Short mmCIF file of C-alpha atoms in Angstrom, two decimals:
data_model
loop_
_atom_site.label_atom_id
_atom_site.label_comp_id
_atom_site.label_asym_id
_atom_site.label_seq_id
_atom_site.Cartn_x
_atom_site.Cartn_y
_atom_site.Cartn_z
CA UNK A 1 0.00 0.00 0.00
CA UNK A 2 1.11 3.37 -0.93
CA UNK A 3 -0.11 6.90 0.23
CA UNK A 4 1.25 10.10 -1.83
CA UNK A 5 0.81 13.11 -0.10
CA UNK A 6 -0.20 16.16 -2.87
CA UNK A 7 -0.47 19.66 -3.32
CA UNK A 8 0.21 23.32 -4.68
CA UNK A 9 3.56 24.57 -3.18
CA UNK A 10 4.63 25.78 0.57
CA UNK A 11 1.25 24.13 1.99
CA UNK A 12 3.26 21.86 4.36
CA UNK A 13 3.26 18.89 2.24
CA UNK A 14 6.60 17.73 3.71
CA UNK A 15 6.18 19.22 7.39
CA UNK A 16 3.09 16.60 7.45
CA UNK A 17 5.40 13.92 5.83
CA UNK A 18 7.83 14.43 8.55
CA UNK A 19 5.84 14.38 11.26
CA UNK A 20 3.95 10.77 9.97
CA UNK A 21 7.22 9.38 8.89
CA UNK A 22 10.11 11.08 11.43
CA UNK A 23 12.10 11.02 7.91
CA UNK A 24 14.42 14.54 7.70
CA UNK A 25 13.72 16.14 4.77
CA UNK A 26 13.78 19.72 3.44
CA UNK A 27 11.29 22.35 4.82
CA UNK A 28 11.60 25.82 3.58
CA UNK A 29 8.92 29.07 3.04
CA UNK A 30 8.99 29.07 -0.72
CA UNK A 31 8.19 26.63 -3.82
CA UNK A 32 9.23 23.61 -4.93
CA UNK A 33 11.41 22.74 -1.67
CA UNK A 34 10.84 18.81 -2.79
CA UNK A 35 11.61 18.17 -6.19
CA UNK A 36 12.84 14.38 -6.04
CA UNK A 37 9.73 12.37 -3.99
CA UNK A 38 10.58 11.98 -0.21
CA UNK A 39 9.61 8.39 0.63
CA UNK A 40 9.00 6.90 4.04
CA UNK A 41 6.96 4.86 6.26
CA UNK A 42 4.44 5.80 8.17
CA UNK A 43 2.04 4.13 10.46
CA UNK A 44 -1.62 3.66 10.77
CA UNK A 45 -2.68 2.31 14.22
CA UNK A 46 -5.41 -0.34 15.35
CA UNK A 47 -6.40 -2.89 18.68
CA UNK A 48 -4.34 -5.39 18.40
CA UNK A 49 -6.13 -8.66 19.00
CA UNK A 50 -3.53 -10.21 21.21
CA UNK A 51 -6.51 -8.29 24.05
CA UNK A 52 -9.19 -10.18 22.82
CA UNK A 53 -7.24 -13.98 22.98
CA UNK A 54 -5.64 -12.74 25.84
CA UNK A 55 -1.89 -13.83 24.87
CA UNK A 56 0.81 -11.77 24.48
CA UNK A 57 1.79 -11.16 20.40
CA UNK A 58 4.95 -11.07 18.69
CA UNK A 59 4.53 -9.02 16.07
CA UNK A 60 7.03 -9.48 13.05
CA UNK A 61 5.92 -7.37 10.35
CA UNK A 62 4.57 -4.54 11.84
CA UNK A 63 4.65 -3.16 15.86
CA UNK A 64 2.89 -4.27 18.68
CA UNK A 65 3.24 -1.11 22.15
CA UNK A 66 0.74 -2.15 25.21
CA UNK A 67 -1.91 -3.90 22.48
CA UNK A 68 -1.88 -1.23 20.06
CA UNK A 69 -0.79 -2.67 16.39
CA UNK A 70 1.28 -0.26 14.80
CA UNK A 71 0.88 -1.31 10.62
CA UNK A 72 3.67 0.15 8.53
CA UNK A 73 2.27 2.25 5.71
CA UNK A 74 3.73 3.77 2.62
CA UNK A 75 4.45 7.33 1.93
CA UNK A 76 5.52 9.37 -0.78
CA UNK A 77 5.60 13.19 -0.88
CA UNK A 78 5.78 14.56 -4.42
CA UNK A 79 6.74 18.27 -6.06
CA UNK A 80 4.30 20.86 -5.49
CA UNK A 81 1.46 21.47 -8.10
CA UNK A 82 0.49 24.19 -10.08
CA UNK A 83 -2.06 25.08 -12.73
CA UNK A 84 -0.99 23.73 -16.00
CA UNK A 85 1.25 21.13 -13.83
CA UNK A 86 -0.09 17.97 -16.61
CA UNK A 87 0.99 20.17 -19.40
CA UNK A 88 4.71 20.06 -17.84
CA UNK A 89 4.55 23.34 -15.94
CA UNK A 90 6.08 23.93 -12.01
CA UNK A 91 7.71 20.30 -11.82
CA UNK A 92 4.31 19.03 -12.96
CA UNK A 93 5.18 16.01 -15.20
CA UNK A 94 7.80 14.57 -12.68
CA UNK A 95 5.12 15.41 -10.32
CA UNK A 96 2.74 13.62 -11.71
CA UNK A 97 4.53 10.51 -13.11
CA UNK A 98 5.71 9.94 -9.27
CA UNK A 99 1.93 9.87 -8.21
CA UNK A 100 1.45 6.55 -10.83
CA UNK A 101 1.73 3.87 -7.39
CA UNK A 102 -0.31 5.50 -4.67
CA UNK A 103 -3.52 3.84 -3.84
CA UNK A 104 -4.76 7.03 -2.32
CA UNK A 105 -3.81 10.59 -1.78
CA UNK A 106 -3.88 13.12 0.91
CA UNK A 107 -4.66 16.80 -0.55
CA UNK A 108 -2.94 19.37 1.60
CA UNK A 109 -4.12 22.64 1.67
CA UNK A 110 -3.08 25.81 3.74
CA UNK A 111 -5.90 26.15 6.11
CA UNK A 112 -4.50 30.05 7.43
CA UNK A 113 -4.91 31.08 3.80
CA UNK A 114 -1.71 32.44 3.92
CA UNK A 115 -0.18 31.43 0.35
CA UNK A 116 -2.08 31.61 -2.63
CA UNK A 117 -2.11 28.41 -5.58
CA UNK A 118 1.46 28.97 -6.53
CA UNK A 119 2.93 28.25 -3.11
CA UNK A 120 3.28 32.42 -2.46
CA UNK A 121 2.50 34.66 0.65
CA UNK A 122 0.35 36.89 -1.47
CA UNK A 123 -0.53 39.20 2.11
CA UNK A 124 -3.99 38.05 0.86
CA UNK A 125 -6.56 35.63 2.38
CA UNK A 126 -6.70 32.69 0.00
CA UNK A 127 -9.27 30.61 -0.38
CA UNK A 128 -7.88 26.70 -0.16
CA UNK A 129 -11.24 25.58 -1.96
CA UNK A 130 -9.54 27.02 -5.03
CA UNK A 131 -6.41 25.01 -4.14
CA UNK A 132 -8.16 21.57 -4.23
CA UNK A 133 -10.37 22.51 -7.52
CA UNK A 134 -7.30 23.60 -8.85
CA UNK A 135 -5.44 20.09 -7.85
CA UNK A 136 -8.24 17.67 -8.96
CA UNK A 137 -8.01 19.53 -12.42
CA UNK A 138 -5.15 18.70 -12.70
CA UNK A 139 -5.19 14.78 -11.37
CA UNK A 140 -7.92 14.72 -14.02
CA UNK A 141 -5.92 16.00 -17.27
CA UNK A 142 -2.93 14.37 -16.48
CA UNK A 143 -5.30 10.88 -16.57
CA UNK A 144 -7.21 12.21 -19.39
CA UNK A 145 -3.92 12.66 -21.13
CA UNK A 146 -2.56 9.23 -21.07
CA UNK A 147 -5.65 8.48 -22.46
CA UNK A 148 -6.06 10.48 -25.14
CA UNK A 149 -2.26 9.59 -26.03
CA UNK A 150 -3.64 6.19 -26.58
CA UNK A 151 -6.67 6.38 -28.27
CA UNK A 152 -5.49 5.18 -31.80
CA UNK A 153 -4.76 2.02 -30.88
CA UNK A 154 -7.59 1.25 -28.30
CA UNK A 155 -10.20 1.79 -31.06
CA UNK A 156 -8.84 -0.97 -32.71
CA UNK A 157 -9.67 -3.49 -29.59
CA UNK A 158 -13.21 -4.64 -29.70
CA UNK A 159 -12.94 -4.53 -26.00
CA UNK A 160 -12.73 -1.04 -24.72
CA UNK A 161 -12.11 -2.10 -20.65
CA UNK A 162 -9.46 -4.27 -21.58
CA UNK A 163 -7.59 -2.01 -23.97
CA UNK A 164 -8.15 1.31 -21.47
CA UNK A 165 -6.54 -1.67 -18.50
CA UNK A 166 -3.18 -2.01 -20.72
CA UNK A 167 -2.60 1.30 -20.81
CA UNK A 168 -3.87 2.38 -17.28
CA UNK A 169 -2.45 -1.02 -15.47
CA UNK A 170 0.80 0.69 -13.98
CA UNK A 171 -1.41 3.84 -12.70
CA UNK A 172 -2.84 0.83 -9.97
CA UNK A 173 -6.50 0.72 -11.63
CA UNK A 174 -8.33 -2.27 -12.10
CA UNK A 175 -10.36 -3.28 -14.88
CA UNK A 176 -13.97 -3.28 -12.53
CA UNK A 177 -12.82 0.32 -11.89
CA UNK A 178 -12.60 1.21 -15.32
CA UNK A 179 -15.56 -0.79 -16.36
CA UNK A 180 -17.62 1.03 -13.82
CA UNK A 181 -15.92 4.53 -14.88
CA UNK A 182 -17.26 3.68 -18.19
CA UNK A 183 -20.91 3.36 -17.08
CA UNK A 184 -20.78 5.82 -14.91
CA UNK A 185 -19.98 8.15 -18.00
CA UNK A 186 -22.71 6.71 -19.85
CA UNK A 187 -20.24 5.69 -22.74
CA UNK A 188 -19.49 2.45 -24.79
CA UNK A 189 -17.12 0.09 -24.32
CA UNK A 190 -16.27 -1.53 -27.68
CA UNK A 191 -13.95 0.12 -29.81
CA UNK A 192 -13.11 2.85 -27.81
CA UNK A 193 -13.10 6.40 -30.30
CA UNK A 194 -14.32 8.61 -27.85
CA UNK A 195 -14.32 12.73 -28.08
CA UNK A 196 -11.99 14.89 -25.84
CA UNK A 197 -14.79 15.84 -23.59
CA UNK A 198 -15.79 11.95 -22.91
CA UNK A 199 -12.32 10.80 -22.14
CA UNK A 200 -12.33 13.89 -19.60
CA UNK A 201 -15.10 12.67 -18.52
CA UNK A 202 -14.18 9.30 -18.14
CA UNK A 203 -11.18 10.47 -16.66
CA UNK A 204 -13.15 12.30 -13.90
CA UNK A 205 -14.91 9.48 -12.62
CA UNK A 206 -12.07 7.13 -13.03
CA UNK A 207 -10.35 9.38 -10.61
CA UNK A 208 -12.88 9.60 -8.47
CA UNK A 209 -12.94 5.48 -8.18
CA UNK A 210 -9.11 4.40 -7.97
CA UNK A 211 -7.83 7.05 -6.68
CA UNK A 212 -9.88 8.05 -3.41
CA UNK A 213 -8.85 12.08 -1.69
CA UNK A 214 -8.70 13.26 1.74
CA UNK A 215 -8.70 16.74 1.64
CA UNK A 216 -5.45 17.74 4.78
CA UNK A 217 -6.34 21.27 6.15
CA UNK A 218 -3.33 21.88 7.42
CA UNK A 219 -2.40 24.70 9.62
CA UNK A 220 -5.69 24.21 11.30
CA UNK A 221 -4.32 26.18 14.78
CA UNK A 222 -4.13 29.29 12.61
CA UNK A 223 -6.56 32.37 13.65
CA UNK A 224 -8.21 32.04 10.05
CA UNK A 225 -8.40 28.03 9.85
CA UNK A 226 -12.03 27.28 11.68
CA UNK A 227 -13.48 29.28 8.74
CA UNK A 228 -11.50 27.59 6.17
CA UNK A 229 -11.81 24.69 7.46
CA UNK A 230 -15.90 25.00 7.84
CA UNK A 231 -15.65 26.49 4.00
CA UNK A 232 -13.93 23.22 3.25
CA UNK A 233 -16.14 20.70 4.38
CA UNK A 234 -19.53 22.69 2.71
CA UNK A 235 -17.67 21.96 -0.61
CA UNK A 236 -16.27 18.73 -0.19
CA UNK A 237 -18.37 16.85 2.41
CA UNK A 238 -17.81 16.47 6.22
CA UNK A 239 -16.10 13.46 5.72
CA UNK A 240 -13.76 14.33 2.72
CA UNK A 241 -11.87 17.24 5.12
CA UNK A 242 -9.81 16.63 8.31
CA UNK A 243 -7.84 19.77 9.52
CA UNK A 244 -4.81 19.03 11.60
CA UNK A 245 -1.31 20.86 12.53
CA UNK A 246 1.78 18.78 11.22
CA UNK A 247 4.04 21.03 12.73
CA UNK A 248 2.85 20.81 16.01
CA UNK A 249 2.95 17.29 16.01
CA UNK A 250 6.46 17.42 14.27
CA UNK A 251 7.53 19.60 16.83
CA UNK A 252 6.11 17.24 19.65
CA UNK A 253 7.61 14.22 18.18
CA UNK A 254 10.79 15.55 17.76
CA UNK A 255 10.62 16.77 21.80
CA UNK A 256 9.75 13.51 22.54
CA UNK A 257 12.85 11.46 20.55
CA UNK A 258 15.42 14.06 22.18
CA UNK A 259 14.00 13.14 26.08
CA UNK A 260 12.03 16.47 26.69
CA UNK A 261 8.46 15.19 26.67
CA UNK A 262 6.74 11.84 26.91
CA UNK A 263 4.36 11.87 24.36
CA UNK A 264 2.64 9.20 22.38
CA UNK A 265 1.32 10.20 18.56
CA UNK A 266 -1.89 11.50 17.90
CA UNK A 267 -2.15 12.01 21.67
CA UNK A 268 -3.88 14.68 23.29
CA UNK A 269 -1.32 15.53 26.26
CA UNK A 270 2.32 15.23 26.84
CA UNK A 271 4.65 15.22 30.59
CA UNK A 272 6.93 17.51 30.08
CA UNK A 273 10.62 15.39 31.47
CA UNK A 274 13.15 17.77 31.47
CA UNK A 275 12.30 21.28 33.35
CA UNK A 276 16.19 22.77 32.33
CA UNK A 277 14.56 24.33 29.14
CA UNK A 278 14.85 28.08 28.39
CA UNK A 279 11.89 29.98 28.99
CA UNK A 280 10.76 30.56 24.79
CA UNK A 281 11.00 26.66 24.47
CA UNK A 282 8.87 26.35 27.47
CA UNK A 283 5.99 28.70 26.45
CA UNK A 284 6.27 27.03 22.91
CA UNK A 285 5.35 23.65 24.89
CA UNK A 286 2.49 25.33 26.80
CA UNK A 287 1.13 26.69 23.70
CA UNK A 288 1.31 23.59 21.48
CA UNK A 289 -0.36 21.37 25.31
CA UNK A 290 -3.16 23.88 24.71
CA UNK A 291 -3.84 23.53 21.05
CA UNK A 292 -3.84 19.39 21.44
CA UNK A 293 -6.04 19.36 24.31
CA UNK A 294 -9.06 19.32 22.10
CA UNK A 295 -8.89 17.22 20.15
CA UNK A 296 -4.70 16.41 19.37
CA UNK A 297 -2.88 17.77 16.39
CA UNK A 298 -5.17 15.16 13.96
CA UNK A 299 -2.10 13.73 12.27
CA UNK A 300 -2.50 10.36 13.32
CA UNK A 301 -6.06 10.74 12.73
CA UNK A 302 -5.31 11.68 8.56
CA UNK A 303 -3.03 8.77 8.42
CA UNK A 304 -6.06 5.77 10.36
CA UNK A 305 -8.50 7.71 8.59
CA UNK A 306 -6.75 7.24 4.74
CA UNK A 307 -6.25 3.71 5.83
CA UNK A 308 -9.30 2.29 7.53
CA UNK A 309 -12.03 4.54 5.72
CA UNK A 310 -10.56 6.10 2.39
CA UNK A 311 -9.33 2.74 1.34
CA UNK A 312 -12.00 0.57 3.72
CA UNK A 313 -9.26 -2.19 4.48
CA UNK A 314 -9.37 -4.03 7.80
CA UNK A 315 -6.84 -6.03 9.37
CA UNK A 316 -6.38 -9.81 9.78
CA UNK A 317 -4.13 -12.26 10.87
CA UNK A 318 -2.66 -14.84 9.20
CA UNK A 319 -1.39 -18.00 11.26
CA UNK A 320 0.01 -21.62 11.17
CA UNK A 321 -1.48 -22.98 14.20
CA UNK A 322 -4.72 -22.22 14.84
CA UNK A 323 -4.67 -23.42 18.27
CA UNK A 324 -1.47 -21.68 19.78
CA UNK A 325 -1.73 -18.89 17.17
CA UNK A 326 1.82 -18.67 16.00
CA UNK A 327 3.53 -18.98 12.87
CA UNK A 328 6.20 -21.99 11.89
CA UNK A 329 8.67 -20.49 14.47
CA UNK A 330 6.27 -20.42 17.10
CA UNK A 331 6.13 -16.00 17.05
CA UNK A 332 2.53 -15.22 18.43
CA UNK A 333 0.18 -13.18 15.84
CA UNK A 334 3.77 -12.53 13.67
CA UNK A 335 1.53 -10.59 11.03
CA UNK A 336 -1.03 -8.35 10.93
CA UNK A 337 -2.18 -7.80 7.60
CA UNK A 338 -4.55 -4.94 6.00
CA UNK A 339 -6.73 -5.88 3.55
CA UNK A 340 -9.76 -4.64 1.59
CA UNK A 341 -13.36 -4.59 3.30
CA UNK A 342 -14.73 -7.74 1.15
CA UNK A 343 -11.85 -9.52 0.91
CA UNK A 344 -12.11 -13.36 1.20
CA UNK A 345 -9.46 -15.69 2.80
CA UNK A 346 -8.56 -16.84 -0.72
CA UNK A 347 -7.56 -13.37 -1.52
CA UNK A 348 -5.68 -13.77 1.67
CA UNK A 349 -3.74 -16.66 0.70
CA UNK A 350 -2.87 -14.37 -2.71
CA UNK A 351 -1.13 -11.97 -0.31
CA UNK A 352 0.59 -14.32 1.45
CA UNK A 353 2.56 -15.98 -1.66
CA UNK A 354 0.64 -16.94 -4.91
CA UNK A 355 1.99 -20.21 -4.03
CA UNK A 356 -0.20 -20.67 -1.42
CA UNK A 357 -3.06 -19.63 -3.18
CA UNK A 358 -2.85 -22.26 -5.98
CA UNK A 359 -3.01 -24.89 -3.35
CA UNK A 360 -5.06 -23.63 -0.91
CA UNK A 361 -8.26 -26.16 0.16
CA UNK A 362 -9.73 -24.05 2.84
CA UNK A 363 -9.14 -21.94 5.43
CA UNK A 364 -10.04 -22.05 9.48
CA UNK A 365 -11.42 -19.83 11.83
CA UNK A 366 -8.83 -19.43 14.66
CA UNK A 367 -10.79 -17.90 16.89
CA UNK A 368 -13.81 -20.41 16.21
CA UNK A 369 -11.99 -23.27 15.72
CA UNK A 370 -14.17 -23.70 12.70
CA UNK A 371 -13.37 -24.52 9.05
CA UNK A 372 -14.27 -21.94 6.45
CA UNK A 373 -14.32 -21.95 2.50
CA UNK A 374 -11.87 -19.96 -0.16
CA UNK A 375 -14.58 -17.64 -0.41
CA UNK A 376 -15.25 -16.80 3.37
CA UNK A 377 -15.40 -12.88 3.66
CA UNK A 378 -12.78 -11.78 6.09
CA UNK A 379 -13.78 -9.62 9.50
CA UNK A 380 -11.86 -7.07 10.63
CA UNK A 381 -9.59 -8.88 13.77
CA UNK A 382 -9.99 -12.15 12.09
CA UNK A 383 -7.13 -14.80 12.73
CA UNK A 384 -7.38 -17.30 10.02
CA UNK A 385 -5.21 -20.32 8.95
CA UNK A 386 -4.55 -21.27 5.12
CA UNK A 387 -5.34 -25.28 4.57
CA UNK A 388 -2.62 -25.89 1.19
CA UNK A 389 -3.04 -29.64 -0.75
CA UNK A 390 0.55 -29.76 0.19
CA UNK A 391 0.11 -29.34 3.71
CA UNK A 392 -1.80 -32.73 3.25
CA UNK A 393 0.48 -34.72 2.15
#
């Protein structure tokens, strides 16, 4: 799974990546600070279930602190974008092109309306609506593009979904997606010769399927941000909008790794540890212990909300031994594995090793004891075992 985190310029694309990912990268106050993607790991956080089977886990491919499952996530933090970005302007194409792996993206916007689309204090107040109209345009040209590059030689294929797939495969889309794109748009599918304004179209929807937003109103303990913020949400939906401060909680994080503060991510207080701080650093701490009271700085929140409701996956567990469950090695819940809302425990056994799939009988129920079929839909929390013919022998 990969996240990319988008934008116009100087909205605190890479503050936010640095305070999800703890990676050091370049943060100035003017354009284009990124130009090669910053890439990192970030992580979205759920119950373990080691509570509910009351043993003790040992997590392998993710982190387990005092039951809380800590699942490592992918981020990427791209070049700034500007109007006209698909047609190569600002760093738009190497923008763009970076964006081809992310499953989902999080939009950030300046929520003090303090810098206007190009990434500039203008002395103005700016409206971020206009930065995420401007954005999706863009998503949506630079798709419609690719398309339209193509279009010759998909109206030769009788079969529109499977010709748009070849093209689109290494963007992440599926061919359901595009199928239901192409309905959606109210278009054919055979021999695809479609005008500009239908592939745009197309392209819209297409966008709006495989490659799901949540709008990052960042800056959100500005003076001006509650009415941004509120501005936000009437445009986009409730839902669609989260406003949070990624340099508070970069700031807070990095208090915490050099011994000042105790503080655990996403949390909405801190002990301060060491009380030899100069007086500046001190009211900075009071002010930022203030501001999270409420309701934290909503980082962690952006990251669990991308995970668990922009991409709807839950987590599951695979194991060997359904009784003690371990793994071959005897490591107690070793995985914990995200997966799409839907997903069967044959698609499970794909995401283990393909292997496994092609032999898989069955699956069983750890926590039931109980023997399921290929297509069993998975639960969130589930602990499941994969049954192989070889396992049989």
């Amino acid at each position: 799974m990969q996240i990319g985190i988008i934008g116009a310029p100087n909205k605190g694309k890479s503050t936010l990546f640095s305070a999800l990912t703890m990676n050091e990268v370049s943060i100035a106050d003017y354009p284009f600070t990124t130009i090669d993607p910053n890439i990192g790991v970030a992580y979205a956080v759920a119950e373990c279930v080691e509570k509910e089977l009351s043993v003790k886990c040992r997590a392998r491919n993710s982190l387990c602190v005092d039951g809380v499952r800590m699942l490592p996530i992918n981020i990427i933090d791209v070049a700034g974008l500007v109007e006209g970005a698909h047609e190569g302007r600002g760093m738009g194409n190497q923008f763009l092109n970076d964006l081809a792996g992310a499953d989902a993206y999080l939009l950030v916007v300046d929520a003090s309306g303090k810098t206007d689309p190009a990434g500039l204090h203008s002395g103005q107040d700016n409206d971020p609506v206009q930065d995420v109209v401007t954005v999706k345009k863009e998503l949506v040209a630079w798709l419609a593009g690719i398309v339209k590059d193509h279009i010759g030689t998909m109206s030769r294929n009788a079969d529109g979904a499977e010709a748009l797939h070849s093209v689109l495969a290494g963007l992440k889309v599926s061919k359901d997606e595009i199928t239901a794109s192409i309905e959606k748009s109210f278009l054919t599918s055979g021999n695809i010769n479609w005008s500009d304004k239908d592939i745009e179209t197309f392209a819209g929807n297409l966008m709006e399927v495989s490659k799901p937003i949540l709008i990052v109103a960042n800056k959100a303990d500005s003076k001006e941000a509650p009415r941004h913020i509120a501005d936000l949400k009437a445009r986009f939906g409730d839902k669609n909008v989260i406003g949070c401060s990624a340099a508070i909680e970069l700031a807070l994080r990095k208090a915490a790794k050099q011994g000042i503060i105790s503080y655990n991510p996403g949390g909405r207080s801190f002990e301060i540890k060491k009380r030899d701080i100069g007086e500046e650093q001190m009211a900075a701490l009071e002010y930022m212990r203030g501001f999270i009271a409420k309701d934290g700085t909503n980082v962690q929140a952006v990251i669990n909300y991308a995970v668990f409701s922009l991409l709807d996956d839950i987590v599951v567990y695979p194991v060997e031994d359904e009784n003690k469950y371990t793994d071959h090695f005897g490591n107690v819940l070793p995985d914990a594995i995200p997966i799409h809302n839907g997903s069967t425990a044959y698609d499970l056994a794909e995401r283990i090793h393909t292997d496994i799939a092609r032999g898989m009988l069955y699956a069983i129920d750890a926590k039931k004891k109980m023997r399921v079929a290929k297509d069993y839909v998975l639960k969130n929390n589930d602990v499941i075992k994969i049954v192989t013919a070889a396992r049989q022998k």
